[in-house]
Coordinates of C-alpha atoms in Angstrom, one line a residue:
Chain A
M1 CA -2.5 13.5 29.9
A2 CA -2.6 15.8 27.0
K3 CA -1.1 13.3 24.7
D4 CA -3.7 10.7 25.6
K5 CA -6.5 13.2 24.8
R6 CA -4.9 14.1 21.5
N7 CA -4.6 10.4 20.5
Y8 CA -8.2 9.7 21.5
N9 CA -9.4 12.6 19.5
V10 CA -7.3 11.7 16.4
F11 CA -8.5 8.2 16.4
L12 CA -12.1 9.2 17.1
N13 CA -12.0 11.6 14.2
L14 CA -10.5 8.9 11.9
H15 CA -13.1 6.4 13.0
T16 CA -16.0 8.9 12.4
V17 CA -14.8 10.2 9.1
S18 CA -14.0 6.8 7.6
G19 CA -17.3 5.5 9.0
I20 CA -19.5 8.2 7.5
I21 CA -17.8 8.1 4.1
I22 CA -18.5 4.5 3.6
T23 CA -21.9 4.2 5.3
V24 CA -24.1 3.7 2.3
G25 CA -21.7 1.5 0.4
L26 CA -21.0 -0.7 3.4
Y27 CA -24.7 -1.1 4.3
V28 CA -25.5 -2.2 0.7
C29 CA -22.5 -4.6 0.9
F30 CA -23.7 -6.2 4.1
F31 CA -27.4 -6.2 3.4
A32 CA -27.2 -7.4 -0.2
G33 CA -24.3 -9.7 0.7
G34 CA -26.3 -11.3 3.5
I35 CA -29.2 -12.0 1.1
A36 CA -26.7 -13.1 -1.6
L37 CA -25.4 -15.9 0.7
F38 CA -28.5 -17.8 -0.5
Y39 CA -28.3 -16.7 -4.2
K40 CA -28.6 -20.2 -5.6
N41 CA -31.7 -20.9 -3.6
I42 CA -33.2 -17.6 -4.7
N43 CA -32.4 -18.5 -8.4
N44 CA -34.1 -21.8 -7.9
W45 CA -37.1 -20.2 -6.3
E46 CA -37.4 -17.8 -9.3
H47 CA -37.4 -20.6 -11.8
N48 CA -39.4 -23.1 -9.8
K49 CA -36.7 -25.7 -9.9
V50 CA -36.9 -29.1 -8.3
T51 CA -34.0 -30.1 -6.1
I52 CA -32.2 -32.9 -7.9
I53 CA -29.5 -35.3 -6.8
Q54 CA -26.0 -35.0 -8.2
T55 CA -25.1 -37.8 -10.6
D56 CA -22.2 -40.0 -10.0
Q57 CA -19.6 -38.3 -12.1
S58 CA -17.0 -41.0 -12.1
S59 CA -19.1 -43.1 -14.6
I60 CA -18.9 -40.6 -17.5
D61 CA -17.9 -42.3 -20.7
Y62 CA -15.6 -39.7 -22.3
E63 CA -14.6 -41.9 -25.3
K64 CA -18.3 -42.3 -26.3
A65 CA -18.9 -38.6 -25.9
L66 CA -15.9 -37.8 -28.2
K67 CA -17.1 -40.3 -30.8
V68 CA -20.6 -38.7 -30.8
I69 CA -19.2 -35.3 -31.3
E70 CA -16.9 -36.4 -34.1
K71 CA -19.9 -38.1 -35.8
E72 CA -21.7 -34.7 -35.7
G73 CA -19.0 -33.4 -37.9
Y74 CA -17.0 -31.2 -35.6
I75 CA -13.3 -30.9 -36.2
L76 CA -11.5 -31.6 -32.9
E77 CA -7.8 -31.1 -33.9
N78 CA -5.9 -28.9 -31.5
R79 CA -8.9 -27.9 -29.5
T80 CA -9.5 -27.5 -25.9
I81 CA -12.6 -29.5 -24.9
D82 CA -14.3 -29.0 -21.5
F83 CA -16.6 -31.6 -20.0
T84 CA -19.0 -30.6 -17.1
V85 CA -22.2 -32.0 -15.8
K86 CA -24.8 -29.4 -16.2
E87 CA -28.4 -29.2 -15.1
I88 CA -31.0 -28.0 -17.6
N89 CA -34.7 -28.0 -17.1
N90 CA -34.5 -30.2 -14.0
K91 CA -32.3 -32.9 -15.6
N92 CA -28.6 -33.6 -15.7
Y93 CA -26.7 -33.5 -19.0
L94 CA -23.1 -33.8 -19.9
S95 CA -22.0 -30.5 -21.4
V96 CA -19.2 -30.7 -23.9
K97 CA -17.9 -27.3 -24.9
S98 CA -15.1 -26.0 -27.1
I99 CA -14.9 -22.3 -27.6
K100 CA -11.7 -20.7 -28.8
K101 CA -10.7 -17.7 -26.7
Q102 CA -11.4 -14.4 -28.5
S103 CA -8.8 -11.7 -28.4
K104 CA -9.7 -8.4 -26.8
K105 CA -9.4 -6.3 -29.9
G106 CA -12.4 -6.4 -32.1
K107 CA -14.2 -8.4 -29.5
N108 CA -17.7 -7.2 -30.5
Q109 CA -17.2 -8.3 -34.0
K110 CA -15.9 -11.7 -33.0
T111 CA -18.7 -12.4 -30.6
A112 CA -21.1 -11.6 -33.3
D113 CA -19.4 -14.3 -35.4
L114 CA -19.4 -16.6 -32.5
N115 CA -23.1 -16.2 -32.1
K116 CA -23.6 -17.0 -35.7
D117 CA -21.5 -20.1 -35.3
L118 CA -23.4 -21.4 -32.4
V119 CA -26.7 -20.6 -33.9
S120 CA -26.1 -22.2 -37.3
F121 CA -24.2 -25.2 -35.9
N122 CA -21.2 -24.5 -38.2
P123 CA -19.4 -27.9 -38.0
K124 CA -16.0 -26.3 -38.4
G125 CA -16.5 -23.8 -35.6
D126 CA -16.8 -23.8 -31.9
F127 CA -19.5 -25.9 -30.3
E128 CA -21.3 -26.4 -27.0
L129 CA -23.4 -29.5 -26.9
E130 CA -25.4 -31.3 -24.2
L131 CA -25.5 -35.0 -24.2
N132 CA -27.9 -37.3 -22.4
L133 CA -26.1 -39.2 -19.8
D134 CA -27.6 -42.6 -20.5
N135 CA -27.1 -42.9 -24.3
Y136 CA -24.9 -39.9 -25.1
S137 CA -27.3 -38.7 -27.7
K138 CA -27.4 -35.1 -28.4
R139 CA -30.0 -33.0 -26.7
E140 CA -32.2 -31.1 -29.1
N141 CA -31.7 -27.5 -28.4
L142 CA -34.8 -25.8 -29.7
N143 CA -34.4 -22.3 -28.2
H144 CA -30.7 -22.0 -29.2
T145 CA -31.0 -18.3 -30.3
K146 CA -32.3 -17.3 -26.9
K147 CA -29.5 -19.0 -25.1
V148 CA -26.6 -17.2 -26.8
K149 CA -28.1 -13.7 -26.2
R150 CA -25.3 -11.7 -24.7
Q151 CA -26.1 -10.2 -21.4
G152 CA -23.6 -7.4 -21.6
K153 CA -20.4 -7.3 -19.7
H154 CA -21.7 -9.0 -16.6
K155 CA -20.2 -12.2 -15.5
G156 CA -22.5 -15.1 -14.9
N157 CA -26.1 -15.2 -15.9
V158 CA -27.5 -11.9 -14.7
S159 CA -31.0 -12.7 -15.7
K160 CA -31.6 -14.3 -12.3
I161 CA -32.4 -12.1 -9.3
G162 CA -30.2 -14.1 -7.0
T163 CA -27.2 -13.4 -9.1
Y164 CA -28.3 -9.8 -9.5
I165 CA -28.3 -9.3 -5.8
Y166 CA -24.9 -10.9 -5.6
H167 CA -23.6 -8.4 -8.2
L168 CA -25.3 -5.5 -6.3
H169 CA -23.2 -6.5 -3.3
Y170 CA -19.9 -5.6 -5.0
F171 CA -21.4 -2.8 -7.1
N172 CA -20.9 -4.6 -10.4
Q173 CA -23.7 -2.5 -11.9
L174 CA -21.3 0.4 -12.0
P175 CA -19.0 -0.4 -15.0
V176 CA -15.3 -1.0 -14.3
I177 CA -15.0 0.9 -11.1
G178 CA -17.6 -0.9 -9.2
I179 CA -15.5 -3.7 -7.8
Y180 CA -12.6 -1.4 -7.0
L181 CA -15.1 0.9 -5.1
S182 CA -16.2 -2.1 -3.0
G183 CA -12.5 -2.8 -2.4
F184 CA -12.1 0.8 -1.1
V185 CA -15.2 0.5 1.0
A186 CA -13.7 -2.7 2.6
L187 CA -10.4 -0.9 3.2
F188 CA -12.0 2.0 5.0
F189 CA -14.1 -0.5 6.9
L190 CA -10.9 -2.1 8.1
I191 CA -9.6 1.4 9.2
A192 CA -12.9 2.1 11.0
L193 CA -12.7 -1.3 12.8
I194 CA -9.1 -0.8 14.0
T195 CA -9.7 2.8 15.1
G196 CA -13.0 1.8 16.7
V197 CA -11.2 -0.8 18.8
I198 CA -8.5 1.7 19.8
V199 CA -11.1 4.3 20.8
H200 CA -13.1 1.8 22.9
W201 CA -10.1 -0.1 24.2
K202 CA -10.3 0.9 27.8
K203 CA -14.0 0.2 28.2
I204 CA -14.3 -3.0 26.2
F205 CA -14.6 -5.3 29.1
K206 CA -16.0 -2.8 31.6
N207 CA -18.9 -1.7 29.3
F208 CA -19.7 -5.0 27.7
F209 CA -23.0 -5.5 29.5
T210 CA -23.9 -1.9 29.8
F211 CA -27.1 -1.1 28.1
R212 CA -28.3 2.2 29.4
L213 CA -31.6 2.3 27.7
K214 CA -33.3 4.8 29.9
S215 CA -30.7 7.5 29.7
S216 CA -30.4 10.0 26.9
I217 CA -30.9 9.0 23.3
K218 CA -27.2 9.5 22.4
I219 CA -26.2 7.1 25.2
L220 CA -28.7 4.6 23.9
W221 CA -27.3 4.6 20.4
T222 CA -23.7 4.7 21.7
D223 CA -24.2 1.7 24.0
S224 CA -25.9 -0.4 21.4
H225 CA -23.3 0.6 18.8
T226 CA -20.4 -0.4 21.0
A227 CA -21.9 -3.6 22.5
L228 CA -23.0 -5.0 19.1
G229 CA -19.8 -3.8 17.5
V230 CA -17.7 -5.8 19.9
I231 CA -19.8 -8.9 19.5
G232 CA -19.6 -8.8 15.7
L233 CA -15.9 -7.8 15.7
P234 CA -14.3 -11.0 14.5
F235 CA -16.9 -11.5 11.8
Q236 CA -16.5 -7.9 10.6
F237 CA -12.8 -8.2 10.6
I238 CA -12.9 -11.3 8.4
F239 CA -15.1 -9.5 5.9
A240 CA -13.0 -6.3 6.0
I241 CA -9.9 -8.2 4.9
T242 CA -11.5 -10.7 2.6
G243 CA -13.6 -8.0 1.1
S244 CA -10.7 -5.7 0.3
L245 CA -8.8 -8.7 -1.1
L246 CA -11.5 -9.8 -3.4
G247 CA -12.2 -6.1 -4.4
F248 CA -8.6 -5.5 -5.3
V249 CA -7.7 -8.9 -6.6
M250 CA -7.0 -7.5 -10.1
I251 CA -4.4 -5.1 -8.9
F252 CA -2.8 -7.7 -6.8
M253 CA -2.5 -10.1 -9.7
I254 CA -1.0 -7.4 -12.0
L255 CA 1.6 -6.4 -9.3
N256 CA 2.6 -10.0 -8.7
I257 CA 2.9 -10.8 -12.4
T258 CA 4.9 -7.8 -13.4
V259 CA 7.3 -7.8 -10.5
L260 CA 7.7 -11.3 -9.3
Y261 CA 7.3 -13.2 -12.6
D262 CA 8.7 -10.6 -15.0
G263 CA 5.4 -10.1 -16.8
N264 CA 5.1 -13.8 -17.7
K265 CA 1.5 -14.6 -17.2
D266 CA 1.7 -18.2 -18.0
D267 CA 4.4 -18.8 -15.4
F268 CA 2.2 -17.2 -12.8
I269 CA -0.7 -19.3 -13.7
A270 CA 1.4 -22.5 -13.7
T271 CA 2.6 -21.8 -10.2
V272 CA -0.6 -20.6 -8.7
V273 CA -3.3 -22.7 -10.4
P274 CA -1.4 -25.7 -11.9
A275 CA -4.6 -27.2 -13.2
F276 CA -5.1 -24.4 -15.6
K277 CA -1.6 -24.5 -17.0
S278 CA -1.6 -24.1 -20.7
Y279 CA 0.6 -26.5 -22.7
K280 CA 1.8 -25.4 -26.1
S281 CA 0.9 -27.6 -28.9
S282 CA 3.9 -29.2 -30.6
G283 CA 2.4 -29.3 -34.0
E284 CA 2.9 -33.1 -34.3
P285 CA -0.1 -35.3 -34.5
L286 CA -0.7 -37.9 -31.9
E287 CA 0.1 -41.5 -32.9
R288 CA -1.6 -43.6 -30.2
R289 CA -3.3 -42.6 -27.1
V290 CA -4.5 -44.2 -23.9
N291 CA -8.2 -44.8 -23.2
I292 CA -9.5 -41.8 -21.4
N293 CA -12.1 -43.7 -19.4
Q294 CA -9.4 -45.9 -17.9
L295 CA -7.6 -42.8 -16.7
A296 CA -10.8 -41.4 -15.3
T297 CA -11.7 -44.4 -13.3
T298 CA -8.3 -44.8 -11.7
T299 CA -8.0 -41.1 -10.8
P300 CA -10.1 -41.0 -7.6
Q301 CA -7.9 -43.6 -6.0
K302 CA -4.7 -41.8 -7.0
L303 CA -6.0 -38.5 -5.5
H304 CA -7.2 -40.2 -2.3
I305 CA -10.7 -39.2 -3.0
N306 CA -13.0 -41.7 -1.4
K307 CA -16.3 -39.9 -0.7
E308 CA -19.0 -38.0 -2.5
G309 CA -19.5 -34.3 -2.8
Y310 CA -17.0 -33.2 -5.4
Q311 CA -17.6 -31.3 -8.6
L312 CA -15.6 -32.7 -11.4
T313 CA -14.5 -30.7 -14.4
A314 CA -12.5 -32.5 -17.1
K315 CA -10.6 -30.9 -19.9
I316 CA -8.6 -32.0 -22.9
N317 CA -6.0 -29.6 -24.1
N318 CA -4.7 -29.7 -27.7
Y319 CA -6.6 -32.8 -28.6
K320 CA -4.9 -35.1 -31.2
D321 CA -1.6 -33.3 -30.7
E322 CA 1.6 -34.8 -29.4
N323 CA 1.4 -32.5 -26.3
S324 CA -2.2 -33.2 -25.6
T325 CA -3.1 -33.5 -21.9
F326 CA -6.2 -34.6 -20.0
V327 CA -6.8 -32.6 -16.9
M328 CA -9.3 -33.6 -14.2
M329 CA -10.1 -31.0 -11.5
Y330 CA -12.1 -31.9 -8.4
R331 CA -13.6 -29.2 -6.3
G332 CA -15.0 -30.0 -3.0
I333 CA -18.4 -28.4 -2.9
K334 CA -20.2 -30.4 -0.3
E335 CA -20.9 -28.0 2.5
K336 CA -19.0 -29.6 5.2
M337 CA -15.6 -29.5 3.5
F338 CA -13.2 -26.7 4.2
Y339 CA -10.6 -27.1 1.6
E340 CA -10.5 -30.3 -0.5
N341 CA -9.5 -29.4 -4.1
A342 CA -7.5 -31.8 -6.1
H343 CA -6.3 -32.1 -9.7
I344 CA -4.4 -34.4 -11.9
V345 CA -2.8 -33.9 -15.4
Y346 CA -2.2 -36.8 -17.6
K347 CA -0.3 -36.8 -20.9
L348 CA -2.7 -38.3 -23.4
G349 CA 0.0 -40.1 -25.4
N350 CA 1.2 -42.5 -22.8
G351 CA -0.9 -41.8 -19.7
E352 CA 2.0 -40.4 -17.8
I353 CA 1.1 -38.2 -14.9
L354 CA 2.5 -34.7 -15.4
D355 CA 1.2 -33.1 -12.3
K356 CA -0.8 -34.2 -9.4
T357 CA -2.2 -32.7 -6.2
A358 CA -4.0 -35.2 -4.0
V359 CA -6.8 -34.2 -1.6
D360 CA -4.6 -34.4 1.5
Q361 CA -1.5 -33.0 0.0
Q362 CA -2.2 -29.3 -0.1
G363 CA 0.8 -27.1 -0.1
F364 CA 0.8 -23.6 1.3
N365 CA 0.6 -21.4 -1.7
L366 CA -1.4 -18.7 -3.3
S367 CA -4.2 -20.8 -4.7
T368 CA -4.9 -22.5 -1.3
V369 CA -4.9 -19.1 0.4
I370 CA -7.3 -17.6 -2.2
E371 CA -9.6 -20.6 -1.9
T372 CA -9.6 -20.3 1.9
V373 CA -10.4 -16.6 1.6
R374 CA -13.3 -17.5 -0.7
K375 CA -14.6 -20.1 1.7
L376 CA -14.4 -17.7 4.6
H377 CA -16.1 -14.9 2.6
F378 CA -18.9 -16.9 1.2
G379 CA -19.5 -19.1 4.3
S380 CA -19.6 -22.2 2.2
Y381 CA -17.8 -24.5 4.7
G382 CA -20.6 -25.3 7.1
G383 CA -23.9 -25.9 5.6
Y384 CA -27.1 -23.9 6.1
L385 CA -26.6 -23.3 9.8
L386 CA -23.4 -21.4 9.2
K387 CA -25.0 -19.4 6.4
L388 CA -27.8 -18.5 8.8
I389 CA -25.3 -17.3 11.4
Y390 CA -23.5 -15.3 8.7
F391 CA -26.8 -13.8 7.7
L392 CA -27.8 -12.8 11.2
L393 CA -24.3 -11.3 11.9
S394 CA -24.5 -9.3 8.7
L395 CA -27.9 -7.9 9.8
L396 CA -26.2 -7.1 13.1
T397 CA -23.5 -5.2 11.2
C398 CA -26.1 -3.3 9.3
Y399 CA -27.5 -2.2 12.7
V400 CA -24.1 -1.2 13.9
I401 CA -23.6 1.0 10.8
L402 CA -27.0 2.7 11.1
S403 CA -26.5 3.3 14.9
G404 CA -23.2 4.9 14.0
V405 CA -24.9 7.3 11.7
M406 CA -27.5 8.0 14.4
I407 CA -24.8 8.8 16.9
W408 CA -23.2 11.2 14.4
I409 CA -26.5 13.0 13.9
V410 CA -27.6 13.1 17.5
A411 CA -24.2 14.3 18.7
R412 CA -24.4 17.3 16.4
D413 CA -28.0 18.1 17.4
N414 CA -27.1 21.0 19.7
K415 CA -26.5 24.7 19.6
K416 CA -22.8 24.4 18.8
Y417 CA -23.5 23.0 15.3
E418 CA -26.4 25.3 14.5
S419 CA -24.8 26.6 11.3
K420 CA -24.5 23.1 9.8
R421 CA -27.9 21.9 11.0
T422 CA -29.5 21.7 7.5
F423 CA -26.5 19.8 6.2
H424 CA -26.7 17.3 9.0
T425 CA -30.4 16.7 8.7
N426 CA -30.1 16.3 4.9
V427 CA -27.2 13.9 5.1
G428 CA -29.1 11.9 7.8
A429 CA -32.3 11.7 5.8
I430 CA -30.5 10.6 2.6
F431 CA -28.4 8.0 4.3
I432 CA -31.2 6.5 6.4
G433 CA -33.5 6.7 3.3
I434 CA -31.1 4.8 1.1
C435 CA -30.3 2.2 3.7
M436 CA -33.9 1.5 5.0
G437 CA -35.3 1.9 1.4
L438 CA -33.2 -1.1 0.3
Y439 CA -35.4 -3.6 2.2
P440 CA -38.8 -2.7 0.6
A441 CA -37.0 -2.4 -2.8
I442 CA -35.7 -5.9 -2.6
A443 CA -39.1 -7.2 -1.6
Y444 CA -40.5 -5.3 -4.6
L445 CA -37.8 -7.0 -6.8
F446 CA -38.9 -10.4 -5.6
C447 CA -42.6 -9.6 -6.3
L448 CA -41.8 -8.3 -9.8
T449 CA -40.2 -11.4 -11.0
K450 CA -43.3 -13.3 -10.3
I451 CA -45.7 -10.8 -11.7
L452 CA -44.2 -9.9 -15.0
P453 CA -44.9 -12.5 -17.8
A454 CA -42.0 -14.6 -19.0
Q455 CA -42.3 -13.8 -22.7
M456 CA -42.0 -10.0 -22.2
N457 CA -39.5 -8.1 -24.3
A458 CA -36.4 -6.9 -22.4
R459 CA -37.8 -8.5 -19.3
F460 CA -34.8 -8.5 -17.0
S461 CA -33.7 -5.0 -17.7
S462 CA -37.2 -3.6 -17.0
I463 CA -37.2 -5.5 -13.7
E464 CA -33.7 -4.1 -12.9
N465 CA -34.7 -0.5 -13.8
S466 CA -37.9 -0.8 -11.9
F467 CA -36.1 -1.9 -8.8
L468 CA -33.6 0.9 -9.0
L469 CA -36.3 3.5 -9.6
F470 CA -38.3 2.3 -6.6
W471 CA -35.1 2.5 -4.5
L472 CA -34.4 6.0 -5.8
A473 CA -38.0 7.1 -5.3
Y474 CA -37.9 6.0 -1.7
T475 CA -34.7 8.0 -1.2
V476 CA -36.2 11.1 -2.7
Y477 CA -39.3 10.6 -0.5
A478 CA -37.0 10.3 2.5
Y479 CA -35.1 13.4 1.6
Y480 CA -38.5 15.2 1.4
I481 CA -39.9 14.2 4.7
K482 CA -36.6 14.3 6.6
N483 CA -38.1 12.9 9.8
L484 CA -35.9 9.8 10.6
H485 CA -38.5 8.1 12.7
T486 CA -41.1 8.3 10.0
I487 CA -38.7 7.2 7.3
T488 CA -37.7 4.0 9.2
K489 CA -41.3 3.2 10.3
Q490 CA -42.7 3.5 6.8
A491 CA -39.8 1.5 5.3
L492 CA -40.5 -1.3 7.7
V493 CA -44.3 -1.2 7.0
L494 CA -43.8 -1.1 3.3
G495 CA -41.2 -3.8 3.4
G496 CA -43.4 -5.9 5.6
T497 CA -46.4 -5.7 3.3
L498 CA -44.3 -6.4 0.1
G499 CA -42.7 -9.3 1.9
I500 CA -46.0 -10.9 2.7
L501 CA -47.0 -10.3 -0.9
V502 CA -44.0 -12.3 -2.2
P503 CA -45.3 -15.8 -1.4
I504 CA -48.7 -14.8 -2.6
C505 CA -47.3 -13.6 -6.0
N506 CA -45.4 -16.9 -6.2
G507 CA -48.5 -18.9 -5.6
L508 CA -50.6 -16.9 -8.1
H509 CA -48.0 -17.0 -10.8
S510 CA -46.8 -20.6 -10.6
D511 CA -49.4 -22.3 -8.5
L512 CA -46.6 -23.4 -6.2
W513 CA -48.3 -22.3 -3.0
F514 CA -46.0 -23.0 -0.1
W515 CA -48.2 -25.6 1.4
K516 CA -47.8 -27.6 -1.8
S517 CA -44.2 -27.0 -2.7
L518 CA -42.7 -29.2 -0.1
D519 CA -44.5 -32.3 -1.4
T520 CA -43.4 -31.8 -5.0
N521 CA -39.7 -31.5 -4.0
H522 CA -39.5 -27.7 -4.7
I523 CA -37.6 -27.2 -1.5
D524 CA -36.1 -23.8 -2.4
S525 CA -39.5 -22.4 -3.3
F526 CA -40.8 -23.5 0.1
F527 CA -38.1 -22.0 2.2
V528 CA -37.8 -18.7 0.3
D529 CA -41.6 -18.3 0.5
L530 CA -41.7 -19.1 4.1
I531 CA -38.8 -16.8 5.1
W532 CA -40.4 -13.9 3.3
L533 CA -43.7 -14.5 5.0
F534 CA -42.0 -14.7 8.4
T535 CA -39.9 -11.6 8.0
G536 CA -42.7 -9.7 6.4
V537 CA -45.0 -10.3 9.3
I538 CA -42.4 -9.5 11.9
T539 CA -41.3 -6.2 10.2
L540 CA -44.9 -5.2 9.7
I541 CA -45.7 -5.8 13.4
I542 CA -42.6 -3.9 14.5
G543 CA -43.2 -1.1 12.0
L544 CA -46.7 -0.5 13.1
N545 CA -45.8 -0.5 16.8
T546 CA -42.7 1.6 16.9
K547 CA -43.0 4.7 19.0
K548 CA -40.9 7.8 18.6
L549 CA -37.8 8.0 20.8
I550 CA -38.3 11.1 23.1
S551 CA -35.3 12.3 24.9
K552 CA -35.6 12.9 28.6
K553 CA -34.6 16.6 28.2
S554 CA -37.6 17.5 26.1
K555 CA -40.1 15.9 28.5
Chain B
M1 CA -18.4 13.2 21.6
P2 CA -17.4 14.6 18.2
A3 CA -13.6 15.0 18.2
N4 CA -12.4 18.2 19.6
K5 CA -11.2 20.2 16.6
K6 CA -8.3 21.8 18.3
H7 CA -6.4 18.6 18.4
L8 CA -6.6 18.0 14.7
L9 CA -4.8 19.6 11.8
Q10 CA -5.9 23.0 10.6
S11 CA -4.5 24.0 7.3
N12 CA -6.0 22.7 4.1
W13 CA -2.7 21.8 2.6
A14 CA -2.0 19.5 5.4
K15 CA -5.4 17.8 5.1
A16 CA -4.9 17.3 1.4
S17 CA -1.4 15.9 1.8
K18 CA -2.6 13.5 4.4
I19 CA -5.4 12.2 2.2
I20 CA -3.1 11.6 -0.7
A21 CA -0.4 10.2 1.5
S22 CA -2.8 7.8 3.1
I23 CA -4.5 6.3 0.1
L24 CA -1.8 6.2 -2.5
G25 CA 1.3 6.4 -0.5
A26 CA 0.4 3.8 2.0
F27 CA -0.6 1.4 -0.8
I28 CA 2.7 1.9 -2.6
A29 CA 4.7 1.5 0.6
S30 CA 2.8 -1.6 1.7
A31 CA 2.8 -3.2 -1.8
S32 CA 6.5 -2.5 -2.5
L33 CA 7.5 -3.8 1.0
H34 CA 5.7 -7.1 0.3
L35 CA 7.1 -7.5 -3.2
A36 CA 10.6 -6.9 -1.9
L37 CA 10.1 -9.5 0.8
A38 CA 8.7 -11.9 -1.8
L39 CA 11.8 -11.5 -3.9
W40 CA 14.3 -11.9 -1.1
L41 CA 12.6 -14.7 0.7
N42 CA 10.6 -17.7 -0.5
K43 CA 8.5 -16.4 -3.4
E44 CA 5.5 -18.7 -3.0
M45 CA 4.9 -18.4 0.7
V46 CA 5.4 -14.7 1.0
S47 CA 3.1 -14.2 -2.0
A48 CA 0.5 -16.3 -0.3
I49 CA 0.6 -14.5 3.0
S50 CA 0.9 -11.1 1.4
I51 CA -2.5 -11.4 0.0
V52 CA -3.9 -10.9 3.4
T53 CA -1.3 -8.7 5.0
I54 CA -1.0 -6.1 2.2
Y55 CA -4.4 -4.8 3.2
L56 CA -3.7 -5.0 6.9
L57 CA -0.5 -3.1 6.5
W58 CA -2.2 -0.6 4.2
A59 CA -4.8 0.1 6.9
L60 CA -2.1 0.3 9.6
F61 CA -0.1 2.8 7.5
I62 CA -3.1 5.0 7.1
I63 CA -3.8 5.0 10.8
L64 CA -0.1 5.8 11.4
I65 CA -0.3 8.7 9.0
Y66 CA -3.1 10.3 10.9
W67 CA -1.6 9.6 14.3
L68 CA 1.8 11.3 13.8
K69 CA 1.8 15.0 14.4
K70 CA 4.5 16.1 12.1
Q71 CA 3.8 15.9 8.4
W72 CA 7.4 15.5 7.2
M73 CA 7.8 12.5 9.5
V74 CA 4.8 10.9 7.8
W75 CA 6.2 11.3 4.3
G76 CA 9.6 10.4 5.5
I77 CA 8.5 7.0 6.8
L78 CA 6.5 6.2 3.7
M79 CA 9.1 7.3 1.3
G80 CA 11.8 5.5 3.3
I81 CA 10.0 2.2 3.2
T82 CA 9.2 2.6 -0.5
L83 CA 12.8 3.5 -1.5
V84 CA 14.3 0.7 0.5
S85 CA 11.9 -1.8 -1.1
I86 CA 12.5 -0.6 -4.6
T87 CA 16.2 -0.8 -4.2
A88 CA 15.8 -4.3 -2.8
I89 CA 13.7 -5.3 -5.8
Y90 CA 16.2 -3.7 -8.2
I91 CA 19.1 -5.4 -6.6
S92 CA 17.6 -8.8 -6.8
K93 CA 16.9 -8.6 -10.5

């Protein structure tokens, strides 16, 4: 029927256009994202960290910590104090932090003052101390100036390559618009998925096992594109939705706050994340207060927490004020948990419970949905096997993206599109150059961190710039040679050799050769080294042995 | 395999209007519909579900825009949904 034909063509056009526009962005998202699944392990590999056990956080003595801080001369009135267990130089410490929030205006000047405060240990100002867990004595912080060096607008500590690759994955390197761009990419990906399913609908079951490898080249790419696309469909669908959600989360929050809560941000936070609710100080000093340690020890039983694997963050709001509160937030971080967050809010004056959410009493609200989305997106609910499956599926998606580009090029490789031939070859060369060039560039990044000396000036930005230059250089080289087969083959060979060099660089730099690292409990070093060795060898073998695809017509 | 051009729109105005309608218009329609629903029904639950369905609905609207042949029908549907939602929001305030 004419109508069917028209529909098919409309959806095919939509699928093609939305696919081609987002090719590069989506490939970077999935490739960098797949690697970023393991970003903590990569960070540990980079800094040669030993895997240490989590301390039992229920035995923290808050009263003693507060006494120690007051003895140091800090004024604690009306302050918000955060307690977390932090790991520094392979040992656990209790980190006690109180930093007043800076206003947006004049931020640069205020951060300069903040730096000065931390550096000179101004007793009246903000503080961030680490206490030993056995005797609560202060840890001597010798390289304090280095620690407060601002890393620019990036969230999190960007001087680690694991975190850098994670930021690459949602384009955080581009100021301001980066994350929205990734949201758009995810949205167009969603469109491409839905239209792709519509286009392929009639043949989904019929062609599921069709792999016509000996027919024409176009049919080869098409069959692999559709078959692998169908297999990866649920996974890609999850990422299309969670990706666009996380990319546009700012807009979503702003909309919700202005319309649903009449611009009242505190109300919104109180409903969505009750643990972070801010309580106004009443201005009256506190007469007597309950022993915080008593509250802390009875909390796990009240929240029905009876096993290990939670990360605890404790917070005191408006200390020494009438309205001061003690908040304990538990976050289930052990890999097998899906959603087990809990929190409790005590009033410090009389120990009364103001708000409580036990582990098995989750409601259905925005915070639970957002947390579920995060779990699905980061694959943190199933241990390393799940992350491996996510990683393999993301590589599969990268292949689907590239084969889509190949179909687009090969389908236009005939006389009808002669006028646009240069355009098509150029676009093809650039896209494949960028995509395939990312693999050797990342291997190069890993090698660089182990080659450059640690005391170098501006170390991380030179690593970053070198990585980007390498990637750009490969793209320009790809544009120059234009032959897609050669581009791919050389990228694989280059990536393979650099990948094999990674464990060698690690061994030369830190003497943690992979046959030694398992014994000394450097588990992350061992696995990252081994995986690079393995993938490097495989890609090298594949790269050296690929033969050019010759279509039957030209034989 | 590339889509047969004769089935698609020809004029440049039509193409531009479709692109704007799809990205901006579909977003406004989808978001306003969800906000109106959130105000008329249980705020928390709709707010929670909408976090996922806003994007789904946005994508479906974009596909709808390209599927329909007549341009005015497209703008009509989007505007219609937006206006209804905005009046609903206004009423409930």
